[in-house]
Amino acid sequence: MSSAEDTDRATGAHDILAGLPIAFDIEFLNVKAFASGTRIVNSRLQRLGLRVREYSVLAVACGEVGATQRQLAGMLELDPSQIVALVDALERTGLVRRDIDPADRRSRLVRATPEGRRLFDRAREVAGAAEREALAMLTDAERDTLRALLRKIVFSG
Amino acid sequence: MSSAEDTDRATGAHDILAGLPIAFDIEFLNVKAFASGTRIVNSRLQRLGLRVREYSVLAVACGEVGATQRQLAGMLELDPSQIVALVDALERTGLVRRDIDPADRRSRLVRATPEGRRLFDRAREVAGAAEREALAMLTDAERDTLRALLRKIVFSG
DNA sequence: TATTGTTATACTCTATAACTATA
DNA sequence: TATAGTTATAGAGTATAACAATA
């Protein structure tokens, strides 16, 4: 995997692919466009002791009121059972707290601690820089257009 | 995972998320935008005995000259070691053939059989229909814009 | 009865290293 | 010495089902 792109260029496979019908499938293009992106962001966040999944949970926990684990699952497109380990890890390192929701004692409100907020601010800069690098071939306007289209897909359902 | 979207809507998490800083990260939006897409395409292709990965390999194998496994790896953003099982499966069902490259006997040219091409044509329709459904909230022009931006990311490197 | 969080389990995907045959 | 394909293995991500506490 590490040398997939090099091989790609070296063998001319890149140019062949560009003309194939599948290279016009949005689904396919999406996977290929962001395959390296997640790897890059993960490796950058590693310095802060985070991966994209923990970073995402932390991001939501930094919101005004926090969120229940069920809400986190919905927001992050994960199963509720996967949230448990993610919140466990963040709680263990003191970045978030689980507070029982007074309104419904079944629910736990996941909220960032002050340390969690400080780390998130740094992580956000790291992730933002990685995004700009990974999408350096786009103009600022194109990145904004892409962002707007993705937001329409995600939030218009 | 199956009910992530329902939970999302029901709890109002959708609206909360839309205002969080992370909901403007292209990386994050991308994951969320296409999380269900891959599931949908996979379930549709299942009827033809394919998944997106086999479908992708078959798509390249349907090109003029086929491709070596190394080229496939580069094109599909996979490790060469992962290509083996994918080609094995397609070869077992008679959809592709592995021909030794006369110019370099280390390489195997993976090429679709006539049956492989027929199945690919059907699979392409299925995948295309799934894409249009999954992105039904976009206009045709917006889908074209998205496609163009993704192609720029993938093919301008 | 239904829902939240939790545990457990199986499966797919990803990453890495080593081996073989050819070059 | 280097490269193509292959095998093996470990880790990360995904999907399901069941259970206790609470509603």
XYZ file of C-alpha atoms (C1' of nucleotides) in Angstrom:
360
model
C 0.000 0.000 0.000
C 2.765 2.370 0.904
C 4.060 2.497 -2.648
C 0.750 2.274 -4.463
C 0.973 5.810 -5.797
C 4.569 5.456 -6.925
C 3.769 2.239 -8.750
C 0.798 3.999 -10.238
C 2.865 6.765 -11.750
C 5.809 4.624 -12.735
C 3.797 2.114 -14.748
C 1.596 4.640 -16.499
C -1.380 3.030 -14.819
C -2.526 6.481 -13.792
C -3.169 7.565 -17.369
C -4.829 4.301 -18.353
C -7.173 4.514 -15.376
C -8.226 8.075 -16.170
C -9.885 6.920 -19.371
C -11.748 3.904 -17.996
C -15.491 4.202 -17.363
C -15.044 3.491 -13.666
C -12.886 6.603 -13.371
C -16.111 8.618 -13.760
C -17.936 6.825 -10.917
C -18.266 9.237 -8.018
C -18.173 6.368 -5.537
C -14.922 5.048 -6.940
C -13.317 8.465 -7.276
C -14.218 9.253 -3.714
C -12.498 6.178 -2.308
C -9.374 6.873 -4.316
C -9.340 10.593 -3.628
C -9.444 10.167 0.132
C -7.593 6.890 0.640
C -4.341 8.688 1.373
C -6.031 11.580 3.165
C -7.166 9.500 6.122
C -3.722 7.933 6.386
C -2.089 11.359 6.431
C -4.451 12.846 9.012
C -4.085 9.749 11.201
C -0.305 9.939 11.162
C -0.353 13.654 11.993
C -2.845 13.241 14.839
C -0.773 10.394 16.239
C 1.634 12.988 17.688
C -1.223 14.231 19.851
C -2.208 10.706 20.877
C -5.341 10.782 18.730
C -6.702 9.102 15.643
C -9.457 10.488 13.434
C -12.125 8.552 15.306
C -11.149 9.830 18.733
C -10.706 13.285 17.214
C -14.272 13.156 15.874
C -15.723 12.122 19.222
C -13.735 14.840 20.948
C -14.988 17.378 18.418
C -18.615 16.614 19.236
C -17.886 16.517 22.965
C -16.547 20.071 22.634
C -19.992 21.289 21.590
C -22.106 23.398 23.931
C -24.011 20.651 25.722
C -22.111 17.536 24.767
C -23.987 14.578 23.335
C -25.290 11.213 24.434
C -23.462 8.168 23.150
C -26.463 7.409 20.983
C -26.244 10.841 19.406
C -22.507 10.405 18.893
C -23.170 7.165 17.050
C -25.627 8.899 14.757
C -23.382 11.865 14.120
C -20.265 9.858 13.405
C -21.904 7.107 11.359
C -20.780 4.482 13.868
C -22.592 1.783 15.802
C -23.382 2.626 19.445
C -21.298 -0.375 20.497
C -18.214 1.156 18.884
C -18.640 4.415 20.764
C -18.014 2.679 24.081
C -14.325 1.954 23.510
C -13.718 5.359 21.951
C -15.220 7.214 24.917
C -13.449 4.837 27.323
C -10.084 5.810 25.829
C -10.817 9.542 25.907
C -12.123 9.307 29.453
C -9.063 7.370 30.592
C -6.788 10.149 29.358
C -8.964 12.801 30.950
C -10.122 14.450 27.723
C -13.860 13.822 28.181
C -16.261 12.972 31.004
C -19.356 10.775 31.039
C -22.120 12.460 33.014
C -25.419 10.756 33.655
C -28.195 12.730 31.984
C -30.461 13.962 34.829
C -33.407 13.946 32.433
C -32.901 10.292 31.455
C -30.631 8.239 33.650
C -30.070 5.676 30.915
C -28.127 8.232 28.897
C -24.586 9.473 29.415
C -23.688 12.956 28.262
C -20.183 12.949 26.850
C -18.504 16.311 27.402
C -14.976 17.537 26.868
C -12.891 18.586 29.875
C -10.829 21.804 29.717
C -7.804 19.666 28.767
C -9.923 18.012 26.101
C -10.811 21.396 24.646
C -7.200 22.532 24.637
C -6.070 19.362 22.846
C -8.928 19.626 20.372
C -7.886 23.145 19.406
C -4.397 21.888 18.592
C -5.736 18.804 16.813
C -8.003 20.973 14.725
C -5.061 22.986 13.446
C -3.179 19.799 12.616
C -6.155 18.347 10.774
C -6.781 21.596 8.926
C -3.185 21.815 7.750
C -3.303 18.190 6.602
C -6.475 18.902 4.644
C -4.971 21.885 2.853
C -1.901 19.841 1.943
C -3.870 16.819 0.785
C -6.047 19.046 -1.401
C -3.298 21.376 -2.577
C -4.188 20.693 -6.205
C -7.488 22.510 -5.732
C -7.895 26.264 -5.594
C -9.438 27.797 -2.489
C -12.656 28.306 -4.407
C -12.705 24.686 -5.504
C -12.173 23.491 -1.941
C -15.092 25.637 -0.823
C -17.259 24.225 -3.597
C -16.320 20.692 -2.600
C -17.089 21.453 1.041
C -20.474 22.903 0.117
C -21.403 19.894 -2.022
C -20.406 17.456 0.718
C -22.399 19.439 3.283
C -25.410 19.277 1.009
C -25.054 15.490 0.762
C -24.668 15.076 4.514
C -27.172 17.600 5.809
C -29.977 17.632 3.266
C -31.158 14.039 3.806
C -24.898 0.989 12.511
C -28.065 0.091 10.697
C -30.079 2.678 12.593
C -27.425 5.368 12.861
C -29.257 7.733 10.509
C -32.605 7.236 12.181
C -31.126 7.917 15.595
C -29.431 10.938 14.105
C -32.672 12.483 12.882
C -34.772 11.459 15.853
C -32.521 13.006 18.462
C -31.858 16.246 16.606
C -28.202 15.318 16.522
C -28.216 16.109 12.823
C -28.846 19.801 13.419
C -26.381 20.060 16.279
C -23.671 18.453 14.173
C -24.216 20.835 11.255
C -23.046 23.753 13.355
C -19.934 22.161 14.853
C -16.525 23.122 13.446
C -15.819 19.554 12.424
C -18.832 19.642 10.114
C -16.760 21.906 7.845
C -13.800 19.509 7.615
C -13.733 18.032 4.133
C -12.186 14.821 5.447
C -14.939 14.335 7.986
C -17.725 15.274 5.593
C -16.377 12.853 3.049
C -16.465 9.905 5.416
C -19.997 10.712 6.482
C -21.247 11.478 2.994
C -20.121 8.152 1.563
C -20.460 5.822 4.550
C -23.894 4.694 3.427
C -23.034 4.874 -0.265
C -20.550 2.019 -0.151
C -23.005 -0.065 1.864
C -25.734 0.559 -0.705
C -23.562 -0.222 -3.717
C -22.251 -3.358 -2.022
C -25.725 -4.662 -1.280
C -26.861 -4.002 -4.850
C -23.823 -5.648 -6.413
C -24.305 -8.654 -4.158
C -27.090 -9.812 -6.470
C -24.494 -10.163 -9.212
C -22.063 -11.975 -6.915
C -19.776 -8.952 -6.709
C -18.633 -6.422 -4.154
C -17.173 -3.017 -4.943
C -13.618 -4.329 -4.778
C -14.184 -7.152 -7.240
C -16.205 -4.771 -9.372
C -13.266 -2.354 -9.483
C -10.805 -5.049 -10.495
C -13.205 -6.268 -13.157
C -13.600 -2.719 -14.433
C -9.880 -2.346 -15.011
C -9.638 -5.832 -16.484
C -12.243 -4.749 -19.049
C -9.820 -2.136 -20.402
C -8.167 -2.586 -23.791
C -5.033 -4.424 -22.747
C -5.824 -5.454 -19.191
C -3.353 -4.591 -16.447
C -0.672 -6.268 -14.400
C -1.490 -6.961 -10.773
C 0.984 -4.274 -9.818
C -0.847 -1.759 -11.960
C -4.158 -2.871 -10.478
C -2.774 -2.235 -7.012
C -1.727 1.269 -7.991
C -5.012 2.048 -9.697
C -7.223 0.793 -6.918
C -5.196 2.138 -4.005
C -4.647 -1.379 -2.663
C -1.578 -3.345 -1.692
C -0.356 -5.870 -4.291
C -0.893 -8.617 -1.720
C -4.594 -7.803 -1.563
C -4.992 -8.071 -5.318
C -4.152 -11.774 -5.229
C -7.336 -12.932 -3.499
C -9.495 -10.568 -5.542
C -8.149 -11.870 -8.846
C -8.315 -15.441 -7.513
C -12.026 -15.064 -6.884
C -12.734 -13.503 -10.269
C -10.651 -16.128 -12.026
C -12.437 -18.943 -10.183
C -15.786 -17.716 -11.455
C -14.434 -17.310 -14.979
C -14.751 -13.527 -15.144
C -11.053 -12.755 -15.688
C -7.934 -14.592 -16.834
C -4.332 -14.274 -15.678
C -2.016 -14.347 -18.698
C 1.737 -14.303 -18.291
C 3.124 -11.154 -19.865
C 5.371 -12.330 -22.747
C 7.497 -9.220 -22.327
C 8.169 -9.913 -18.642
C 7.332 -13.349 -17.357
C 7.158 -12.145 -13.769
C 4.024 -10.164 -14.576
C 0.483 -11.422 -15.031
C -1.877 -9.516 -17.275
C -5.356 -9.612 -15.802
C -7.978 -9.473 -18.528
C -11.733 -9.873 -18.509
C -13.301 -12.823 -20.310
C -16.382 -12.286 -22.504
C -18.530 -13.369 -19.531
C -16.624 -10.920 -17.379
C -17.417 -8.099 -19.791
C -21.072 -9.016 -19.899
C -21.335 -9.069 -16.113
C -19.439 -5.800 -15.850
C -21.906 -4.073 -18.163
C -24.744 -5.127 -15.900
C -22.823 -4.242 -12.746
C -22.061 -0.817 -14.139
C -25.758 -0.098 -14.584
C -26.461 -1.247 -11.034
C -23.652 0.884 -9.623
C -24.727 3.885 -11.677
C -28.318 3.634 -10.487
C -27.142 3.337 -6.886
C -24.991 6.433 -7.311
C -27.864 8.500 -8.674
C -30.074 7.386 -5.787
C -27.451 7.997 -3.125
C -26.825 11.482 -4.517
C -30.428 12.321 -5.311
C -30.215 15.496 -3.230
C -27.811 16.990 -5.781
C -28.807 18.401 -9.138
C -27.274 16.893 -12.270
C -25.009 19.911 -12.547
C -23.873 19.529 -8.941
C -23.100 15.852 -9.464
C -21.005 16.775 -12.503
C -19.165 19.418 -10.494
C -18.472 16.909 -7.726
C -17.230 14.384 -10.267
C -14.919 16.953 -11.856
C -13.466 18.006 -8.501
C -12.828 14.408 -7.476
C -11.180 13.696 -10.830
C -8.925 16.672 -10.308
C -7.901 15.354 -6.900
C -7.245 11.865 -8.205
C -5.608 12.630 -11.553
C -3.683 15.836 -11.032
C -1.169 14.489 -8.520
C -42.282 -3.040 25.994
C -38.769 -0.076 24.297
C -34.300 2.248 24.716
C -29.241 3.296 26.465
C -25.160 1.619 27.166
C -22.456 -2.474 27.268
C -20.153 -6.987 26.076
C -19.038 -10.457 22.861
C -18.133 -12.297 18.363
C -17.316 -12.699 13.543
C -16.087 -10.633 9.408
C -13.860 -7.283 6.262
C -10.267 -4.167 5.391
C -5.531 -2.416 5.998
C -0.598 -2.729 6.849
C 3.813 -5.230 6.937
C 7.203 -8.586 6.312
C 9.125 -12.429 4.081
C 9.429 -15.888 0.371
C 9.806 -17.550 -5.020
C 10.599 -16.763 -9.580
C 12.090 -13.979 -12.759
C 14.795 -9.851 -14.445
C 20.413 -6.490 -6.817
C 15.720 -5.397 -7.842
C 10.868 -6.380 -9.077
C 6.141 -9.226 -9.632
C 3.449 -12.100 -7.451
C 2.399 -14.726 -3.353
C 1.718 -16.163 1.544
C 1.089 -15.196 6.310
C -0.157 -12.453 10.156
C -1.591 -8.759 13.062
C -4.306 -4.763 13.643
C -8.155 -1.568 12.558
C -12.791 -1.038 11.112
C -17.640 -2.900 10.507
C -21.811 -5.588 11.483
C -24.928 -8.291 14.701
C -26.839 -10.168 18.602
C -27.750 -10.354 23.364
C -27.912 -8.530 28.190
C -28.629 -5.169 32.446
C -30.474 -0.833 33.885
C -33.871 2.419 33.111
C -37.887 4.455 30.862
